[in-house]
Amino acid sequence: QMWRGLVDYTRVHGQRVAVAQYYAAVTVMYALRKAKLASEESMRRLAIAHLGLLLKGWTVDEAEAAFDWIVRVQLLPTARRNVMDRLQTHLAQGHAVFLVSGMPNPCLERVGRAVGATGAIGTAFALRDGRYTGGIVPPVMVGAAKREQTFMYAQQHGFDIDWPTSYAYADSIHDRAMLEMVGHPVAVYPDPQLLELAHKQQWSVITE
């Protein structure tokens, strides 16, 4: 949803060359994946990193307008009610709630503010002289990086987290490392591989 929203916004605002460059990069990665020359996780990592092409040359204010639109029009209206109810239950119980995603961090922070989350841990996109360069500040928030950066974020911000009693929610097998860092992993509308793992490990599963 997020990347599609950014593509739509960029196209509407006259940046068709940037959209073409992004799709060209994604097409190459998809072809490598289909040929089994690249893993799905590496494809996701590169696809997120290439989102920087859509932001290249934008000022912070221009990007802020895009992120505001994406969150308001694309993300919040499509949020699943039962998942949002879970989040609000955790907040009501005084739990620290972190959103962890590959999406650009400023966009994720907006989602976090809208739903009342404690913090947001997304992918940082590089700035120089007040404009986006088209690159990222590593790491891309995919796979094991989510686990590592969540630990680091908690430490840096002074959260004393009891991980064995904590919860993590994810929908992809590539989030396995993050799910395994807590005592209560939950597969949310999972892909087939994660669903299989969840049943094997007797994890909780949220579906329709």
PDB file of C-alpha atoms in Angstrom:
ATOM      1  CA  GLN A   1       0.000   0.000   0.000  1.00  0.00           C
ATOM      2  CA  MET A   2       2.671   2.501   0.986  1.00  0.00           C
ATOM      3  CA  TRP A   3       4.912   2.090  -2.064  1.00  0.00           C
ATOM      4  CA  ARG A   4       1.896   2.157  -4.371  1.00  0.00           C
ATOM      5  CA  GLY A   5       0.728   5.368  -2.732  1.00  0.00           C
ATOM      6  CA  LEU A   6       4.133   6.967  -3.206  1.00  0.00           C
ATOM      7  CA  VAL A   7       4.173   5.928  -6.874  1.00  0.00           C
ATOM      8  CA  ASP A   8       0.686   7.375  -7.401  1.00  0.00           C
ATOM      9  CA  TYR A   9       1.532  10.625  -5.647  1.00  0.00           C
ATOM     10  CA  THR A  10       4.798  11.009  -7.552  1.00  0.00           C
ATOM     11  CA  ARG A  11       3.126  10.394 -10.910  1.00  0.00           C
ATOM     12  CA  VAL A  12       0.300  12.855 -10.233  1.00  0.00           C
ATOM     13  CA  HIS A  13       2.824  15.508  -9.257  1.00  0.00           C
ATOM     14  CA  GLY A  14       4.666  15.312 -12.557  1.00  0.00           C
ATOM     15  CA  GLN A  15       7.593  13.069 -11.639  1.00  0.00           C
ATOM     16  CA  ARG A  16       6.994  10.493 -14.359  1.00  0.00           C
ATOM     17  CA  VAL A  17      10.714  10.007 -15.025  1.00  0.00           C
ATOM     18  CA  ALA A  18      11.275   9.021 -11.390  1.00  0.00           C
ATOM     19  CA  VAL A  19       8.362   6.579 -11.582  1.00  0.00           C
ATOM     20  CA  ALA A  20       9.789   5.051 -14.764  1.00  0.00           C
ATOM     21  CA  GLN A  21      13.208   4.676 -13.128  1.00  0.00           C
ATOM     22  CA  TYR A  22      11.662   2.976 -10.125  1.00  0.00           C
ATOM     23  CA  TYR A  23       9.652   0.537 -12.212  1.00  0.00           C
ATOM     24  CA  ALA A  24      12.698  -0.245 -14.347  1.00  0.00           C
ATOM     25  CA  ALA A  25      14.668  -1.151 -11.223  1.00  0.00           C
ATOM     26  CA  VAL A  26      11.814  -3.198  -9.777  1.00  0.00           C
ATOM     27  CA  THR A  27      11.279  -5.046 -13.069  1.00  0.00           C
ATOM     28  CA  VAL A  28      14.908  -6.165 -13.118  1.00  0.00           C
ATOM     29  CA  MET A  29      14.666  -7.378  -9.531  1.00  0.00           C
ATOM     30  CA  TYR A  30      11.416  -9.205 -10.235  1.00  0.00           C
ATOM     31  CA  ALA A  31      12.991 -10.956 -13.211  1.00  0.00           C
ATOM     32  CA  LEU A  32      15.912 -12.100 -11.063  1.00  0.00           C
ATOM     33  CA  ARG A  33      13.493 -13.413  -8.470  1.00  0.00           C
ATOM     34  CA  LYS A  34      11.445 -15.296 -11.075  1.00  0.00           C
ATOM     35  CA  ALA A  35      14.655 -16.842 -12.395  1.00  0.00           C
ATOM     36  CA  LYS A  36      15.539 -17.862  -8.824  1.00  0.00           C
ATOM     37  CA  LEU A  37      18.696 -15.774  -8.981  1.00  0.00           C
ATOM     38  CA  ALA A  38      17.649 -13.673  -5.994  1.00  0.00           C
ATOM     39  CA  SER A  39      15.728 -14.393  -2.811  1.00  0.00           C
ATOM     40  CA  GLU A  40      12.412 -12.744  -2.066  1.00  0.00           C
ATOM     41  CA  GLU A  41      13.932 -11.055   0.975  1.00  0.00           C
ATOM     42  CA  SER A  42      16.760  -9.531  -1.057  1.00  0.00           C
ATOM     43  CA  MET A  43      14.212  -8.391  -3.646  1.00  0.00           C
ATOM     44  CA  ARG A  44      12.166  -6.685  -0.930  1.00  0.00           C
ATOM     45  CA  ARG A  45      15.269  -5.034   0.464  1.00  0.00           C
ATOM     46  CA  LEU A  46      16.250  -3.617  -2.922  1.00  0.00           C
ATOM     47  CA  ALA A  47      12.679  -2.573  -3.728  1.00  0.00           C
ATOM     48  CA  ILE A  48      12.514  -0.526  -0.528  1.00  0.00           C
ATOM     49  CA  ALA A  49      15.948   0.978  -1.114  1.00  0.00           C
ATOM     50  CA  HIS A  50      14.899   2.009  -4.626  1.00  0.00           C
ATOM     51  CA  LEU A  51      11.940   3.951  -3.226  1.00  0.00           C
ATOM     52  CA  GLY A  52      14.539   6.653  -2.764  1.00  0.00           C
ATOM     53  CA  LEU A  53      14.404   7.225  -6.525  1.00  0.00           C
ATOM     54  CA  LEU A  54      10.863   8.538  -6.100  1.00  0.00           C
ATOM     55  CA  LEU A  55      11.999  11.026  -3.446  1.00  0.00           C
ATOM     56  CA  LYS A  56      15.204  12.173  -5.139  1.00  0.00           C
ATOM     57  CA  GLY A  57      15.512  15.946  -5.249  1.00  0.00           C
ATOM     58  CA  TRP A  58      12.476  16.583  -3.064  1.00  0.00           C
ATOM     59  CA  THR A  59      12.695  19.016  -0.193  1.00  0.00           C
ATOM     60  CA  VAL A  60      11.700  17.866   3.268  1.00  0.00           C
ATOM     61  CA  ASP A  61       8.459  19.856   2.987  1.00  0.00           C
ATOM     62  CA  GLU A  62       7.597  18.267  -0.378  1.00  0.00           C
ATOM     63  CA  ALA A  63       8.171  14.788   1.022  1.00  0.00           C
ATOM     64  CA  GLU A  64       6.152  15.637   4.145  1.00  0.00           C
ATOM     65  CA  ALA A  65       3.173  16.535   1.939  1.00  0.00           C
ATOM     66  CA  ALA A  66       3.492  13.197   0.135  1.00  0.00           C
ATOM     67  CA  PHE A  67       3.705  11.210   3.359  1.00  0.00           C
ATOM     68  CA  ASP A  68       0.727  13.062   4.822  1.00  0.00           C
ATOM     69  CA  TRP A  69      -1.349  12.163   1.749  1.00  0.00           C
ATOM     70  CA  ILE A  70      -0.251   8.512   1.761  1.00  0.00           C
ATOM     71  CA  VAL A  71      -1.113   8.031   5.421  1.00  0.00           C
ATOM     72  CA  ARG A  72      -4.434   9.868   5.181  1.00  0.00           C
ATOM     73  CA  VAL A  73      -5.637   8.405   1.861  1.00  0.00           C
ATOM     74  CA  GLN A  74      -3.878   5.049   1.443  1.00  0.00           C
ATOM     75  CA  LEU A  75      -2.905   3.627   4.829  1.00  0.00           C
ATOM     76  CA  LEU A  76      -5.287   4.591   7.617  1.00  0.00           C
ATOM     77  CA  PRO A  77      -8.503   3.903   5.658  1.00  0.00           C
ATOM     78  CA  THR A  78      -7.320   0.365   4.868  1.00  0.00           C
ATOM     79  CA  ALA A  79      -6.105  -0.538   8.365  1.00  0.00           C
ATOM     80  CA  ARG A  80      -7.750  -3.723   9.624  1.00  0.00           C
ATOM     81  CA  ARG A  81     -10.119  -3.013  12.491  1.00  0.00           C
ATOM     82  CA  ASN A  82      -9.246  -6.129  14.485  1.00  0.00           C
ATOM     83  CA  VAL A  83      -5.531  -5.326  14.267  1.00  0.00           C
ATOM     84  CA  MET A  84      -6.135  -1.736  15.375  1.00  0.00           C
ATOM     85  CA  ASP A  85      -8.216  -3.036  18.280  1.00  0.00           C
ATOM     86  CA  ARG A  86      -5.271  -5.211  19.380  1.00  0.00           C
ATOM     87  CA  LEU A  87      -2.957  -2.208  19.243  1.00  0.00           C
ATOM     88  CA  GLN A  88      -5.327  -0.107  21.328  1.00  0.00           C
ATOM     89  CA  THR A  89      -5.670  -2.932  23.863  1.00  0.00           C
ATOM     90  CA  HIS A  90      -1.902  -2.988  24.355  1.00  0.00           C
ATOM     91  CA  LEU A  91      -1.804   0.789  24.780  1.00  0.00           C
ATOM     92  CA  ALA A  92      -4.663   0.648  27.295  1.00  0.00           C
ATOM     93  CA  GLN A  93      -2.648  -1.877  29.306  1.00  0.00           C
ATOM     94  CA  GLY A  94       0.291   0.519  29.440  1.00  0.00           C
ATOM     95  CA  HIS A  95       2.448  -1.421  26.992  1.00  0.00           C
ATOM     96  CA  ALA A  96       5.065   0.289  24.836  1.00  0.00           C
ATOM     97  CA  VAL A  97       3.997  -0.197  21.204  1.00  0.00           C
ATOM     98  CA  PHE A  98       6.566   0.108  18.424  1.00  0.00           C
ATOM     99  CA  LEU A  99       5.724   0.090  14.720  1.00  0.00           C
ATOM    100  CA  VAL A 100       8.497  -1.617  12.742  1.00  0.00           C
ATOM    101  CA  SER A 101       8.380  -1.472   8.944  1.00  0.00           C
ATOM    102  CA  GLY A 102      10.465  -1.062   5.820  1.00  0.00           C
ATOM    103  CA  MET A 103       8.552   2.071   4.824  1.00  0.00           C
ATOM    104  CA  PRO A 104      10.250   5.506   5.021  1.00  0.00           C
ATOM    105  CA  ASN A 105      10.596   6.478   8.648  1.00  0.00           C
ATOM    106  CA  PRO A 106       8.845   9.868   8.337  1.00  0.00           C
ATOM    107  CA  CYS A 107       5.822   8.094   6.860  1.00  0.00           C
ATOM    108  CA  LEU A 108       5.824   5.423   9.566  1.00  0.00           C
ATOM    109  CA  GLU A 109       6.121   8.090  12.257  1.00  0.00           C
ATOM    110  CA  ARG A 110       2.928   9.670  10.917  1.00  0.00           C
ATOM    111  CA  VAL A 111       1.124   6.351  11.156  1.00  0.00           C
ATOM    112  CA  GLY A 112       2.458   5.969  14.677  1.00  0.00           C
ATOM    113  CA  ARG A 113       1.176   9.371  15.752  1.00  0.00           C
ATOM    114  CA  ALA A 114      -2.228   8.661  14.213  1.00  0.00           C
ATOM    115  CA  VAL A 115      -2.697   5.403  16.125  1.00  0.00           C
ATOM    116  CA  GLY A 116      -0.956   6.479  19.334  1.00  0.00           C
ATOM    117  CA  ALA A 117       2.075   4.185  19.057  1.00  0.00           C
ATOM    118  CA  THR A 118       5.019   4.699  21.387  1.00  0.00           C
ATOM    119  CA  GLY A 119       7.624   4.720  18.628  1.00  0.00           C
ATOM    120  CA  ALA A 120       8.294   4.022  14.952  1.00  0.00           C
ATOM    121  CA  ILE A 121      11.262   2.209  13.429  1.00  0.00           C
ATOM    122  CA  GLY A 122      11.369   2.524   9.647  1.00  0.00           C
ATOM    123  CA  THR A 123      13.915   2.882   6.864  1.00  0.00           C
ATOM    124  CA  ALA A 124      15.808   6.186   6.892  1.00  0.00           C
ATOM    125  CA  PHE A 125      16.193   7.933   3.539  1.00  0.00           C
ATOM    126  CA  ALA A 126      19.244  10.114   2.993  1.00  0.00           C
ATOM    127  CA  LEU A 127      19.137  13.908   2.999  1.00  0.00           C
ATOM    128  CA  ARG A 128      21.726  16.422   1.850  1.00  0.00           C
ATOM    129  CA  ASP A 129      21.261  20.182   2.109  1.00  0.00           C
ATOM    130  CA  GLY A 130      17.592  19.728   2.886  1.00  0.00           C
ATOM    131  CA  ARG A 131      16.811  17.502  -0.103  1.00  0.00           C
ATOM    132  CA  TYR A 132      16.468  13.759  -0.509  1.00  0.00           C
ATOM    133  CA  THR A 133      19.432  12.257  -2.347  1.00  0.00           C
ATOM    134  CA  GLY A 134      17.705   9.147  -3.686  1.00  0.00           C
ATOM    135  CA  GLY A 135      19.652   6.906  -1.326  1.00  0.00           C
ATOM    136  CA  ILE A 136      19.033   5.431   2.102  1.00  0.00           C
ATOM    137  CA  VAL A 137      20.772   5.419   5.455  1.00  0.00           C
ATOM    138  CA  PRO A 138      21.359   1.688   6.097  1.00  0.00           C
ATOM    139  CA  PRO A 139      19.931  -0.631   7.099  1.00  0.00           C
ATOM    140  CA  VAL A 140      16.803  -1.278   5.065  1.00  0.00           C
ATOM    141  CA  MET A 141      14.251  -2.420   7.625  1.00  0.00           C
ATOM    142  CA  VAL A 142      13.727  -5.953   6.317  1.00  0.00           C
ATOM    143  CA  GLY A 143      14.358  -9.375   7.840  1.00  0.00           C
ATOM    144  CA  ALA A 144      16.820  -9.607  10.710  1.00  0.00           C
ATOM    145  CA  ALA A 145      17.368  -5.835  10.626  1.00  0.00           C
ATOM    146  CA  LYS A 146      13.935  -5.389  12.210  1.00  0.00           C
ATOM    147  CA  ARG A 147      14.984  -7.430  15.231  1.00  0.00           C
ATOM    148  CA  GLU A 148      18.370  -5.721  15.559  1.00  0.00           C
ATOM    149  CA  GLN A 149      17.017  -2.203  15.187  1.00  0.00           C
ATOM    150  CA  THR A 150      14.143  -2.830  17.591  1.00  0.00           C
ATOM    151  CA  PHE A 151      16.599  -3.938  20.284  1.00  0.00           C
ATOM    152  CA  MET A 152      18.767  -0.904  19.568  1.00  0.00           C
ATOM    153  CA  TYR A 153      15.845   1.529  19.566  1.00  0.00           C
ATOM    154  CA  ALA A 154      14.608   0.246  22.926  1.00  0.00           C
ATOM    155  CA  GLN A 155      18.070   0.588  24.466  1.00  0.00           C
ATOM    156  CA  GLN A 156      18.737   4.047  23.019  1.00  0.00           C
ATOM    157  CA  HIS A 157      15.384   5.399  24.196  1.00  0.00           C
ATOM    158  CA  GLY A 158      15.593   3.955  27.692  1.00  0.00           C
ATOM    159  CA  PHE A 159      12.903   1.276  27.447  1.00  0.00           C
ATOM    160  CA  ASP A 160      13.425  -1.644  29.816  1.00  0.00           C
ATOM    161  CA  ILE A 161      11.635  -4.298  27.771  1.00  0.00           C
ATOM    162  CA  ASP A 162      10.935  -7.768  29.145  1.00  0.00           C
ATOM    163  CA  TRP A 163      11.128  -9.535  25.793  1.00  0.00           C
ATOM    164  CA  PRO A 164       9.943 -12.994  26.989  1.00  0.00           C
ATOM    165  CA  THR A 165       6.615 -11.452  28.047  1.00  0.00           C
ATOM    166  CA  SER A 166       6.328  -9.156  25.018  1.00  0.00           C
ATOM    167  CA  TYR A 167       4.268  -9.501  21.841  1.00  0.00           C
ATOM    168  CA  ALA A 168       5.214  -9.127  18.175  1.00  0.00           C
ATOM    169  CA  TYR A 169       2.871  -9.085  15.192  1.00  0.00           C
ATOM    170  CA  ALA A 170       3.870  -9.751  11.580  1.00  0.00           C
ATOM    171  CA  ASP A 171       2.486 -11.039   8.286  1.00  0.00           C
ATOM    172  CA  SER A 172       5.589 -12.301   6.472  1.00  0.00           C
ATOM    173  CA  ILE A 173       7.985 -15.210   6.912  1.00  0.00           C
ATOM    174  CA  HIS A 174      10.757 -12.648   6.501  1.00  0.00           C
ATOM    175  CA  ASP A 175       9.770 -11.261   9.907  1.00  0.00           C
ATOM    176  CA  ARG A 176      10.600 -14.543  11.621  1.00  0.00           C
ATOM    177  CA  ALA A 177      13.594 -13.119  13.497  1.00  0.00           C
ATOM    178  CA  MET A 178      11.463 -10.350  14.971  1.00  0.00           C
ATOM    179  CA  LEU A 179       8.708 -12.780  15.960  1.00  0.00           C
ATOM    180  CA  GLU A 180      11.208 -15.075  17.651  1.00  0.00           C
ATOM    181  CA  MET A 181      12.582 -12.256  19.814  1.00  0.00           C
ATOM    182  CA  VAL A 182       9.451 -12.252  22.003  1.00  0.00           C
ATOM    183  CA  GLY A 183       7.521 -14.722  24.102  1.00  0.00           C
ATOM    184  CA  HIS A 184       4.210 -14.057  22.342  1.00  0.00           C
ATOM    185  CA  PRO A 185       4.628 -14.013  18.547  1.00  0.00           C
ATOM    186  CA  VAL A 186       1.448 -13.476  16.526  1.00  0.00           C
ATOM    187  CA  ALA A 187       1.061 -14.134  12.797  1.00  0.00           C
ATOM    188  CA  VAL A 188      -1.335 -11.560  11.336  1.00  0.00           C
ATOM    189  CA  TYR A 189      -2.987 -12.412   8.007  1.00  0.00           C
ATOM    190  CA  PRO A 190       0.207 -14.392   7.331  1.00  0.00           C
ATOM    191  CA  ASP A 191       1.690 -15.505   4.047  1.00  0.00           C
ATOM    192  CA  PRO A 192       1.608 -19.301   3.516  1.00  0.00           C
ATOM    193  CA  GLN A 193       5.146 -19.849   4.833  1.00  0.00           C
ATOM    194  CA  LEU A 194       4.531 -17.892   8.011  1.00  0.00           C
ATOM    195  CA  LEU A 195       1.184 -19.599   8.537  1.00  0.00           C
ATOM    196  CA  GLU A 196       2.893 -22.988   8.306  1.00  0.00           C
ATOM    197  CA  LEU A 197       5.582 -21.891  10.771  1.00  0.00           C
ATOM    198  CA  ALA A 198       2.993 -20.455  13.163  1.00  0.00           C
ATOM    199  CA  HIS A 199       1.066 -23.721  13.235  1.00  0.00           C
ATOM    200  CA  LYS A 200       4.294 -25.676  13.736  1.00  0.00           C
ATOM    201  CA  GLN A 201       5.421 -23.429  16.604  1.00  0.00           C
ATOM    202  CA  GLN A 202       1.891 -23.093  18.015  1.00  0.00           C
ATOM    203  CA  TRP A 203       1.939 -19.316  17.678  1.00  0.00           C
ATOM    204  CA  SER A 204      -1.233 -17.271  17.725  1.00  0.00           C
ATOM    205  CA  VAL A 205      -2.730 -16.458  14.322  1.00  0.00           C
ATOM    206  CA  ILE A 206      -5.075 -13.611  13.385  1.00  0.00           C
ATOM    207  CA  THR A 207      -7.116 -14.017  10.197  1.00  0.00           C
ATOM    208  CA  GLU A 208     -10.578 -13.054   8.973  1.00  0.00           C
TER     209      GLU A 208
END
